[in-house]
Amino acid sequence: MHTGRRSVAVATLAGALALSVLNAPTASAADTGITVSDIVINKGKPIVVGTSKVVEPPISFNIALPTGYSTADPSRYDAYPFLYRGTITTAADTGENFIQPGGYTCFEIDSKHARCEGELYIDPDPSQEHVDSNSDATTWKVGVSLRLWKADGGLKTGELETRSKTAQLKRAARATANATPEPVAKGRTITVTGKLTRANWSTKAYGAYGGRTVSLQFRAKGADTFQTVKKVTSSSTGGLKASVTASTDGSFRWVYYGNSTTGAATSASDYVDVL
């Protein structure tokens, strides 16, 4: 539940390079006196992105304003965190390797402080240049854009600040599962196959992900949880295959737990009736 009244909302960035990128302040600009603190991005978790779907990870942060500015007049200032790679000025000036909020709302705490919440906007489409190379699956730095506006609407000053905080971007993975035969006699062999793939941000398609350790899990009928029964290594084509002895009705699935560049993946489960 939010306390305090809403003081400002910003939502203009989706689908194009935003004005705040094209008119970004330089790192050497005059100090605005705005303080941005307590930045949290995606609840501290890695951000997983596929090949086509827009991803909007949640962000939250606090703002403290300098003398002469009040949360009662949000048109006089703006401040928000963003992600970047390379140098902060190049990223902000060009929009390449630069990810900023699609929108955020600030809630007034008092005349000088506000609590802000919103979402980053990550579009895999090549026109956005957010994640257009597999090398983007790495650690991104966090920066902050700070600007003060004059009463007549003109820019008074702006600056870019670096932060020690980082965020991890990962390529999405997918897994499939198929258990055969269905149904099967008790004591006979069940073969579970599937495929592990992951997003290729260069081609905008999912490709085979070989050489990965993937767990075959089983949940007996009536049970609440899955249990790992075997582990296999995906083939060069991403293929998965394991055999188990049929003992009781239940569901099989494949689970890949991810790594530093790739998100986790869990297949849909496949139910087998044991006669």
PDB file of N, CA, C and O in Angstrom, residues 184-254:
ATOM      1  N   VAL A 184       1.674 -47.261 -20.409  1.00  0.00           N
ATOM      2  CA  VAL A 184       2.763 -48.223 -20.384  1.00  0.00           C
ATOM      3  C   VAL A 184       2.510 -49.242 -19.269  1.00  0.00           C
ATOM      4  O   VAL A 184       1.928 -48.911 -18.229  1.00  0.00           O
ATOM      5  N   ALA A 185       2.936 -50.459 -19.502  1.00  0.00           N
ATOM      6  CA  ALA A 185       2.775 -51.507 -18.484  1.00  0.00           C
ATOM      7  C   ALA A 185       3.814 -51.323 -17.388  1.00  0.00           C
ATOM      8  O   ALA A 185       4.962 -50.927 -17.640  1.00  0.00           O
ATOM      9  N   LYS A 186       3.427 -51.615 -16.160  1.00  0.00           N
ATOM     10  CA  LYS A 186       4.339 -51.494 -15.022  1.00  0.00           C
ATOM     11  C   LYS A 186       5.549 -52.395 -15.226  1.00  0.00           C
ATOM     12  O   LYS A 186       5.424 -53.542 -15.656  1.00  0.00           O
ATOM     13  N   GLY A 187       6.733 -51.854 -14.956  1.00  0.00           N
ATOM     14  CA  GLY A 187       7.967 -52.593 -15.125  1.00  0.00           C
ATOM     15  C   GLY A 187       8.608 -52.416 -16.480  1.00  0.00           C
ATOM     16  O   GLY A 187       9.778 -52.776 -16.663  1.00  0.00           O
ATOM     17  N   ARG A 188       7.871 -51.840 -17.431  1.00  0.00           N
ATOM     18  CA  ARG A 188       8.445 -51.608 -18.761  1.00  0.00           C
ATOM     19  C   ARG A 188       9.210 -50.286 -18.764  1.00  0.00           C
ATOM     20  O   ARG A 188       9.191 -49.512 -17.800  1.00  0.00           O
ATOM     21  N   THR A 189       9.891 -50.015 -19.872  1.00  0.00           N
ATOM     22  CA  THR A 189      10.731 -48.813 -19.964  1.00  0.00           C
ATOM     23  C   THR A 189       9.946 -47.620 -20.517  1.00  0.00           C
ATOM     24  O   THR A 189       9.232 -47.750 -21.518  1.00  0.00           O
ATOM     25  N   ILE A 190      10.108 -46.498 -19.847  1.00  0.00           N
ATOM     26  CA  ILE A 190       9.589 -45.221 -20.352  1.00  0.00           C
ATOM     27  C   ILE A 190      10.778 -44.421 -20.869  1.00  0.00           C
ATOM     28  O   ILE A 190      11.791 -44.274 -20.177  1.00  0.00           O
ATOM     29  N   THR A 191      10.651 -43.914 -22.080  1.00  0.00           N
ATOM     30  CA  THR A 191      11.693 -43.059 -22.656  1.00  0.00           C
ATOM     31  C   THR A 191      11.174 -41.625 -22.702  1.00  0.00           C
ATOM     32  O   THR A 191      10.101 -41.356 -23.261  1.00  0.00           O
ATOM     33  N   VAL A 192      11.946 -40.735 -22.099  1.00  0.00           N
ATOM     34  CA  VAL A 192      11.562 -39.320 -22.082  1.00  0.00           C
ATOM     35  C   VAL A 192      12.559 -38.543 -22.940  1.00  0.00           C
ATOM     36  O   VAL A 192      13.767 -38.558 -22.682  1.00  0.00           O
ATOM     37  N   THR A 193      12.037 -37.887 -23.962  1.00  0.00           N
ATOM     38  CA  THR A 193      12.881 -37.086 -24.848  1.00  0.00           C
ATOM     39  C   THR A 193      12.486 -35.613 -24.721  1.00  0.00           C
ATOM     40  O   THR A 193      11.516 -35.257 -24.060  1.00  0.00           O
ATOM     41  N   GLY A 194      13.241 -34.770 -25.361  1.00  0.00           N
ATOM     42  CA  GLY A 194      12.946 -33.347 -25.343  1.00  0.00           C
ATOM     43  C   GLY A 194      14.044 -32.569 -26.029  1.00  0.00           C
ATOM     44  O   GLY A 194      14.946 -33.152 -26.656  1.00  0.00           O
ATOM     45  N   LYS A 195      13.975 -31.263 -25.924  1.00  0.00           N
ATOM     46  CA  LYS A 195      14.982 -30.418 -26.549  1.00  0.00           C
ATOM     47  C   LYS A 195      15.172 -29.154 -25.723  1.00  0.00           C
ATOM     48  O   LYS A 195      14.203 -28.593 -25.180  1.00  0.00           O
ATOM     49  N   LEU A 196      16.434 -28.738 -25.602  1.00  0.00           N
ATOM     50  CA  LEU A 196      16.778 -27.499 -24.909  1.00  0.00           C
ATOM     51  C   LEU A 196      17.255 -26.480 -25.932  1.00  0.00           C
ATOM     52  O   LEU A 196      18.170 -26.758 -26.719  1.00  0.00           O
ATOM     53  N   THR A 197      16.635 -25.322 -25.937  1.00  0.00           N
ATOM     54  CA  THR A 197      17.037 -24.247 -26.842  1.00  0.00           C
ATOM     55  C   THR A 197      17.178 -22.958 -26.044  1.00  0.00           C
ATOM     56  O   THR A 197      16.684 -22.835 -24.916  1.00  0.00           O
ATOM     57  N   ARG A 198      17.849 -21.972 -26.639  1.00  0.00           N
ATOM     58  CA  ARG A 198      17.930 -20.671 -25.984  1.00  0.00           C
ATOM     59  C   ARG A 198      17.900 -19.559 -27.020  1.00  0.00           C
ATOM     60  O   ARG A 198      18.202 -19.757 -28.204  1.00  0.00           O
ATOM     61  N   ALA A 199      17.526 -18.367 -26.564  1.00  0.00           N
ATOM     62  CA  ALA A 199      17.371 -17.218 -27.447  1.00  0.00           C
ATOM     63  C   ALA A 199      18.709 -16.790 -28.031  1.00  0.00           C
ATOM     64  O   ALA A 199      19.706 -16.683 -27.318  1.00  0.00           O
ATOM     65  N   ASN A 200      18.713 -16.560 -29.335  1.00  0.00           N
ATOM     66  CA  ASN A 200      19.862 -15.969 -30.003  1.00  0.00           C
ATOM     67  C   ASN A 200      19.471 -14.530 -30.335  1.00  0.00           C
ATOM     68  O   ASN A 200      18.620 -14.292 -31.191  1.00  0.00           O
ATOM     69  N   TRP A 201      20.055 -13.579 -29.638  1.00  0.00           N
ATOM     70  CA  TRP A 201      19.662 -12.179 -29.828  1.00  0.00           C
ATOM     71  C   TRP A 201      20.164 -11.603 -31.143  1.00  0.00           C
ATOM     72  O   TRP A 201      19.663 -10.566 -31.595  1.00  0.00           O
ATOM     73  N   SER A 202      21.101 -12.263 -31.778  1.00  0.00           N
ATOM     74  CA  SER A 202      21.582 -11.785 -33.079  1.00  0.00           C
ATOM     75  C   SER A 202      20.631 -12.170 -34.200  1.00  0.00           C
ATOM     76  O   SER A 202      20.364 -11.379 -35.110  1.00  0.00           O
ATOM     77  N   THR A 203      20.105 -13.401 -34.141  1.00  0.00           N
ATOM     78  CA  THR A 203      19.221 -13.884 -35.198  1.00  0.00           C
ATOM     79  C   THR A 203      17.747 -13.738 -34.849  1.00  0.00           C
ATOM     80  O   THR A 203      16.880 -13.936 -35.698  1.00  0.00           O
ATOM     81  N   LYS A 204      17.455 -13.441 -33.596  1.00  0.00           N
ATOM     82  CA  LYS A 204      16.080 -13.335 -33.093  1.00  0.00           C
ATOM     83  C   LYS A 204      15.322 -14.645 -33.249  1.00  0.00           C
ATOM     84  O   LYS A 204      14.141 -14.674 -33.621  1.00  0.00           O
ATOM     85  N   ALA A 205      15.994 -15.752 -32.974  1.00  0.00           N
ATOM     86  CA  ALA A 205      15.383 -17.086 -33.018  1.00  0.00           C
ATOM     87  C   ALA A 205      15.981 -17.920 -31.894  1.00  0.00           C
ATOM     88  O   ALA A 205      17.029 -17.583 -31.326  1.00  0.00           O
ATOM     89  N   TYR A 206      15.294 -19.017 -31.553  1.00  0.00           N
ATOM     90  CA  TYR A 206      15.814 -19.948 -30.548  1.00  0.00           C
ATOM     91  C   TYR A 206      16.621 -21.034 -31.238  1.00  0.00           C
ATOM     92  O   TYR A 206      16.171 -21.610 -32.234  1.00  0.00           O
ATOM     93  N   GLY A 207      17.821 -21.295 -30.726  1.00  0.00           N
ATOM     94  CA  GLY A 207      18.689 -22.301 -31.311  1.00  0.00           C
ATOM     95  C   GLY A 207      19.070 -23.366 -30.306  1.00  0.00           C
ATOM     96  O   GLY A 207      18.921 -23.192 -29.085  1.00  0.00           O
ATOM     97  N   ALA A 208      19.565 -24.485 -30.815  1.00  0.00           N
ATOM     98  CA  ALA A 208      19.956 -25.613 -29.971  1.00  0.00           C
ATOM     99  C   ALA A 208      20.973 -25.180 -28.920  1.00  0.00           C
ATOM    100  O   ALA A 208      21.893 -24.409 -29.199  1.00  0.00           O
ATOM    101  N   TYR A 209      20.801 -25.722 -27.704  1.00  0.00           N
ATOM    102  CA  TYR A 209      21.714 -25.401 -26.617  1.00  0.00           C
ATOM    103  C   TYR A 209      22.300 -26.717 -26.101  1.00  0.00           C
ATOM    104  O   TYR A 209      21.718 -27.408 -25.270  1.00  0.00           O
ATOM    105  N   GLY A 210      23.467 -27.068 -26.632  1.00  0.00           N
ATOM    106  CA  GLY A 210      24.102 -28.330 -26.308  1.00  0.00           C
ATOM    107  C   GLY A 210      25.079 -28.232 -25.155  1.00  0.00           C
ATOM    108  O   GLY A 210      25.498 -27.150 -24.745  1.00  0.00           O
ATOM    109  N   GLY A 211      25.446 -29.413 -24.620  1.00  0.00           N
ATOM    110  CA  GLY A 211      26.455 -29.483 -23.579  1.00  0.00           C
ATOM    111  C   GLY A 211      26.000 -29.002 -22.224  1.00  0.00           C
ATOM    112  O   GLY A 211      26.826 -28.718 -21.344  1.00  0.00           O
ATOM    113  N   ARG A 212      24.689 -28.958 -21.990  1.00  0.00           N
ATOM    114  CA  ARG A 212      24.150 -28.468 -20.716  1.00  0.00           C
ATOM    115  C   ARG A 212      23.624 -29.624 -19.871  1.00  0.00           C
ATOM    116  O   ARG A 212      23.033 -30.572 -20.391  1.00  0.00           O
ATOM    117  N   THR A 213      23.805 -29.536 -18.571  1.00  0.00           N
ATOM    118  CA  THR A 213      23.253 -30.540 -17.663  1.00  0.00           C
ATOM    119  C   THR A 213      21.785 -30.207 -17.393  1.00  0.00           C
ATOM    120  O   THR A 213      21.460 -29.108 -16.936  1.00  0.00           O
ATOM    121  N   VAL A 214      20.915 -31.184 -17.692  1.00  0.00           N
ATOM    122  CA  VAL A 214      19.473 -30.976 -17.554  1.00  0.00           C
ATOM    123  C   VAL A 214      18.901 -32.105 -16.700  1.00  0.00           C
ATOM    124  O   VAL A 214      19.273 -33.272 -16.851  1.00  0.00           O
ATOM    125  N   SER A 215      17.993 -31.757 -15.793  1.00  0.00           N
ATOM    126  CA  SER A 215      17.427 -32.741 -14.865  1.00  0.00           C
ATOM    127  C   SER A 215      16.082 -33.261 -15.359  1.00  0.00           C
ATOM    128  O   SER A 215      15.206 -32.473 -15.742  1.00  0.00           O
ATOM    129  N   LEU A 216      15.938 -34.590 -15.345  1.00  0.00           N
ATOM    130  CA  LEU A 216      14.637 -35.204 -15.593  1.00  0.00           C
ATOM    131  C   LEU A 216      13.945 -35.353 -14.247  1.00  0.00           C
ATOM    132  O   LEU A 216      14.487 -35.954 -13.323  1.00  0.00           O
ATOM    133  N   GLN A 217      12.740 -34.790 -14.140  1.00  0.00           N
ATOM    134  CA  GLN A 217      12.007 -34.839 -12.884  1.00  0.00           C
ATOM    135  C   GLN A 217      10.679 -35.574 -13.050  1.00  0.00           C
ATOM    136  O   GLN A 217      10.082 -35.573 -14.131  1.00  0.00           O
ATOM    137  N   PHE A 218      10.240 -36.193 -11.949  1.00  0.00           N
ATOM    138  CA  PHE A 218       8.998 -36.973 -11.952  1.00  0.00           C
ATOM    139  C   PHE A 218       8.155 -36.589 -10.743  1.00  0.00           C
ATOM    140  O   PHE A 218       8.669 -36.399  -9.640  1.00  0.00           O
ATOM    141  N   ARG A 219       6.853 -36.471 -10.972  1.00  0.00           N
ATOM    142  CA  ARG A 219       5.908 -36.247  -9.881  1.00  0.00           C
ATOM    143  C   ARG A 219       4.832 -37.314  -9.947  1.00  0.00           C
ATOM    144  O   ARG A 219       4.071 -37.398 -10.917  1.00  0.00           O
ATOM    145  N   ALA A 220       4.776 -38.138  -8.919  1.00  0.00           N
ATOM    146  CA  ALA A 220       3.785 -39.209  -8.882  1.00  0.00           C
ATOM    147  C   ALA A 220       2.374 -38.631  -8.760  1.00  0.00           C
ATOM    148  O   ALA A 220       2.180 -37.546  -8.193  1.00  0.00           O
ATOM    149  N   LYS A 221       1.426 -39.343  -9.278  1.00  0.00           N
ATOM    150  CA  LYS A 221       0.028 -38.922  -9.185  1.00  0.00           C
ATOM    151  C   LYS A 221      -0.353 -38.690  -7.726  1.00  0.00           C
ATOM    152  O   LYS A 221      -0.103 -39.533  -6.869  1.00  0.00           O
ATOM    153  N   GLY A 222      -0.924 -37.524  -7.438  1.00  0.00           N
ATOM    154  CA  GLY A 222      -1.325 -37.184  -6.080  1.00  0.00           C
ATOM    155  C   GLY A 222      -0.254 -36.490  -5.263  1.00  0.00           C
ATOM    156  O   GLY A 222      -0.546 -35.963  -4.187  1.00  0.00           O
ATOM    157  N   ALA A 223       0.995 -36.481  -5.759  1.00  0.00           N
ATOM    158  CA  ALA A 223       2.086 -35.824  -5.034  1.00  0.00           C
ATOM    159  C   ALA A 223       2.081 -34.323  -5.322  1.00  0.00           C
ATOM    160  O   ALA A 223       1.542 -33.865  -6.329  1.00  0.00           O
ATOM    161  N   ASP A 224       2.725 -33.567  -4.436  1.00  0.00           N
ATOM    162  CA  ASP A 224       2.760 -32.111  -4.591  1.00  0.00           C
ATOM    163  C   ASP A 224       3.993 -31.618  -5.322  1.00  0.00           C
ATOM    164  O   ASP A 224       3.970 -30.528  -5.897  1.00  0.00           O
ATOM    165  N   THR A 225       5.088 -32.356  -5.269  1.00  0.00           N
ATOM    166  CA  THR A 225       6.348 -31.861  -5.807  1.00  0.00           C
ATOM    167  C   THR A 225       6.981 -32.842  -6.781  1.00  0.00           C
ATOM    168  O   THR A 225       6.727 -34.042  -6.749  1.00  0.00           O
ATOM    169  N   PHE A 226       7.831 -32.283  -7.641  1.00  0.00           N
ATOM    170  CA  PHE A 226       8.636 -33.084  -8.556  1.00  0.00           C
ATOM    171  C   PHE A 226       9.941 -33.471  -7.871  1.00  0.00           C
ATOM    172  O   PHE A 226      10.486 -32.710  -7.071  1.00  0.00           O
ATOM    173  N   GLN A 227      10.461 -34.628  -8.238  1.00  0.00           N
ATOM    174  CA  GLN A 227      11.745 -35.110  -7.745  1.00  0.00           C
ATOM    175  C   GLN A 227      12.648 -35.428  -8.938  1.00  0.00           C
ATOM    176  O   GLN A 227      12.183 -35.991  -9.932  1.00  0.00           O
ATOM    177  N   THR A 228      13.921 -35.069  -8.816  1.00  0.00           N
ATOM    178  CA  THR A 228      14.870 -35.383  -9.891  1.00  0.00           C
ATOM    179  C   THR A 228      15.175 -36.877  -9.887  1.00  0.00           C
ATOM    180  O   THR A 228      15.526 -37.433  -8.840  1.00  0.00           O
ATOM    181  N   VAL A 229      15.052 -37.515 -11.046  1.00  0.00           N
ATOM    182  CA  VAL A 229      15.304 -38.949 -11.146  1.00  0.00           C
ATOM    183  C   VAL A 229      16.551 -39.254 -11.982  1.00  0.00           C
ATOM    184  O   VAL A 229      17.180 -40.295 -11.808  1.00  0.00           O
ATOM    185  N   LYS A 230      16.907 -38.335 -12.890  1.00  0.00           N
ATOM    186  CA  LYS A 230      18.112 -38.514 -13.699  1.00  0.00           C
ATOM    187  C   LYS A 230      18.624 -37.158 -14.159  1.00  0.00           C
ATOM    188  O   LYS A 230      17.867 -36.182 -14.210  1.00  0.00           O
ATOM    189  N   LYS A 231      19.909 -37.130 -14.504  1.00  0.00           N
ATOM    190  CA  LYS A 231      20.495 -35.949 -15.121  1.00  0.00           C
ATOM    191  C   LYS A 231      21.189 -36.372 -16.404  1.00  0.00           C
ATOM    192  O   LYS A 231      21.868 -37.405 -16.442  1.00  0.00           O
ATOM    193  N   VAL A 232      21.018 -35.570 -17.456  1.00  0.00           N
ATOM    194  CA  VAL A 232      21.645 -35.874 -18.741  1.00  0.00           C
ATOM    195  C   VAL A 232      22.298 -34.602 -19.270  1.00  0.00           C
ATOM    196  O   VAL A 232      22.044 -33.497 -18.781  1.00  0.00           O
ATOM    197  N   THR A 233      23.130 -34.778 -20.286  1.00  0.00           N
ATOM    198  CA  THR A 233      23.745 -33.646 -20.972  1.00  0.00           C
ATOM    199  C   THR A 233      23.094 -33.484 -22.335  1.00  0.00           C
ATOM    200  O   THR A 233      22.982 -34.456 -23.095  1.00  0.00           O
ATOM    201  N   SER A 234      22.644 -32.276 -22.650  1.00  0.00           N
ATOM    202  CA  SER A 234      22.005 -32.036 -23.940  1.00  0.00           C
ATOM    203  C   SER A 234      22.999 -32.253 -25.079  1.00  0.00           C
ATOM    204  O   SER A 234      24.182 -31.938 -24.962  1.00  0.00           O
ATOM    205  N   SER A 235      22.507 -32.801 -26.190  1.00  0.00           N
ATOM    206  CA  SER A 235      23.358 -33.076 -27.349  1.00  0.00           C
ATOM    207  C   SER A 235      23.683 -31.780 -28.090  1.00  0.00           C
ATOM    208  O   SER A 235      23.188 -30.711 -27.743  1.00  0.00           O
ATOM    209  N   SER A 236      24.487 -31.903 -29.133  1.00  0.00           N
ATOM    210  CA  SER A 236      24.869 -30.728 -29.919  1.00  0.00           C
ATOM    211  C   SER A 236      23.667 -30.071 -30.578  1.00  0.00           C
ATOM    212  O   SER A 236      23.699 -28.885 -30.918  1.00  0.00           O
ATOM    213  N   THR A 237      22.588 -30.829 -30.751  1.00  0.00           N
ATOM    214  CA  THR A 237      21.352 -30.279 -31.323  1.00  0.00           C
ATOM    215  C   THR A 237      20.353 -29.883 -30.238  1.00  0.00           C
ATOM    216  O   THR A 237      19.209 -29.540 -30.549  1.00  0.00           O
ATOM    217  N   GLY A 238      20.800 -29.956 -28.979  1.00  0.00           N
ATOM    218  CA  GLY A 238      19.925 -29.623 -27.868  1.00  0.00           C
ATOM    219  C   GLY A 238      19.063 -30.775 -27.402  1.00  0.00           C
ATOM    220  O   GLY A 238      18.237 -30.619 -26.492  1.00  0.00           O
ATOM    221  N   GLY A 239      19.248 -31.970 -28.010  1.00  0.00           N
ATOM    222  CA  GLY A 239      18.413 -33.114 -27.697  1.00  0.00           C
ATOM    223  C   GLY A 239      18.588 -33.625 -26.274  1.00  0.00           C
ATOM    224  O   GLY A 239      19.691 -33.609 -25.721  1.00  0.00           O
ATOM    225  N   LEU A 240      17.478 -34.098 -25.699  1.00  0.00           N
ATOM    226  CA  LEU A 240      17.469 -34.678 -24.355  1.00  0.00           C
ATOM    227  C   LEU A 240      16.837 -36.060 -24.434  1.00  0.00           C
ATOM    228  O   LEU A 240      15.828 -36.253 -25.118  1.00  0.00           O
ATOM    229  N   LYS A 241      17.422 -37.042 -23.707  1.00  0.00           N
ATOM    230  CA  LYS A 241      16.860 -38.395 -23.736  1.00  0.00           C
ATOM    231  C   LYS A 241      17.277 -39.152 -22.485  1.00  0.00           C
ATOM    232  O   LYS A 241      18.441 -39.125 -22.086  1.00  0.00           O
ATOM    233  N   ALA A 242      16.311 -39.816 -21.869  1.00  0.00           N
ATOM    234  CA  ALA A 242      16.587 -40.655 -20.701  1.00  0.00           C
ATOM    235  C   ALA A 242      15.537 -41.739 -20.613  1.00  0.00           C
ATOM    236  O   ALA A 242      14.406 -41.573 -21.090  1.00  0.00           O
ATOM    237  N   SER A 243      15.914 -42.858 -19.996  1.00  0.00           N
ATOM    238  CA  SER A 243      14.981 -43.976 -19.834  1.00  0.00           C
ATOM    239  C   SER A 243      14.831 -44.311 -18.352  1.00  0.00           C
ATOM    240  O   SER A 243      15.808 -44.288 -17.596  1.00  0.00           O
ATOM    241  N   VAL A 244      13.581 -44.624 -17.947  1.00  0.00           N
ATOM    242  CA  VAL A 244      13.290 -44.997 -16.568  1.00  0.00           C
ATOM    243  C   VAL A 244      12.314 -46.165 -16.583  1.00  0.00           C
ATOM    244  O   VAL A 244      11.651 -46.437 -17.585  1.00  0.00           O
ATOM    245  N   THR A 245      12.239 -46.862 -15.481  1.00  0.00           N
ATOM    246  CA  THR A 245      11.316 -47.985 -15.370  1.00  0.00           C
ATOM    247  C   THR A 245       9.958 -47.517 -14.855  1.00  0.00           C
ATOM    248  O   THR A 245       9.879 -46.793 -13.858  1.00  0.00           O
ATOM    249  N   ALA A 246       8.894 -47.891 -15.542  1.00  0.00           N
ATOM    250  CA  ALA A 246       7.550 -47.495 -15.148  1.00  0.00           C
ATOM    251  C   ALA A 246       7.156 -48.163 -13.839  1.00  0.00           C
ATOM    252  O   ALA A 246       7.238 -49.390 -13.697  1.00  0.00           O
ATOM    253  N   SER A 247       6.741 -47.349 -12.870  1.00  0.00           N
ATOM    254  CA  SER A 247       6.352 -47.902 -11.572  1.00  0.00           C
ATOM    255  C   SER A 247       4.984 -47.413 -11.111  1.00  0.00           C
ATOM    256  O   SER A 247       4.239 -48.159 -10.463  1.00  0.00           O
ATOM    257  N   THR A 248       4.666 -46.146 -11.424  1.00  0.00           N
ATOM    258  CA  THR A 248       3.398 -45.582 -10.983  1.00  0.00           C
ATOM    259  C   THR A 248       3.001 -44.431 -11.888  1.00  0.00           C
ATOM    260  O   THR A 248       3.861 -43.838 -12.563  1.00  0.00           O
ATOM    261  N   ASP A 249       1.719 -44.123 -11.921  1.00  0.00           N
ATOM    262  CA  ASP A 249       1.249 -42.995 -12.733  1.00  0.00           C
ATOM    263  C   ASP A 249       1.930 -41.709 -12.290  1.00  0.00           C
ATOM    264  O   ASP A 249       2.200 -41.495 -11.103  1.00  0.00           O
ATOM    265  N   GLY A 250       2.168 -40.838 -13.255  1.00  0.00           N
ATOM    266  CA  GLY A 250       2.758 -39.550 -12.893  1.00  0.00           C
ATOM    267  C   GLY A 250       3.229 -38.759 -14.090  1.00  0.00           C
ATOM    268  O   GLY A 250       3.051 -39.172 -15.245  1.00  0.00           O
ATOM    269  N   SER A 251       3.840 -37.615 -13.806  1.00  0.00           N
ATOM    270  CA  SER A 251       4.251 -36.666 -14.841  1.00  0.00           C
ATOM    271  C   SER A 251       5.766 -36.505 -14.868  1.00  0.00           C
ATOM    272  O   SER A 251       6.425 -36.466 -13.820  1.00  0.00           O
ATOM    273  N   PHE A 252       6.304 -36.369 -16.079  1.00  0.00           N
ATOM    274  CA  PHE A 252       7.726 -36.129 -16.292  1.00  0.00           C
ATOM    275  C   PHE A 252       7.932 -34.732 -16.870  1.00  0.00           C
ATOM    276  O   PHE A 252       7.094 -34.237 -17.628  1.00  0.00           O
ATOM    277  N   ARG A 253       9.070 -34.134 -16.517  1.00  0.00           N
ATOM    278  CA  ARG A 253       9.444 -32.855 -17.107  1.00  0.00           C
ATOM    279  C   ARG A 253      10.960 -32.713 -17.099  1.00  0.00           C
ATOM    280  O   ARG A 253      11.655 -33.385 -16.329  1.00  0.00           O
ATOM    281  N   TRP A 254      11.473 -31.825 -17.946  1.00  0.00           N
ATOM    282  CA  TRP A 254      12.887 -31.483 -17.962  1.00  0.00           C
ATOM    283  C   TRP A 254      13.074 -30.114 -17.317  1.00  0.00           C
ATOM    284  O   TRP A 254      12.280 -29.195 -17.544  1.00  0.00           O
TER     285      TRP A 254
END
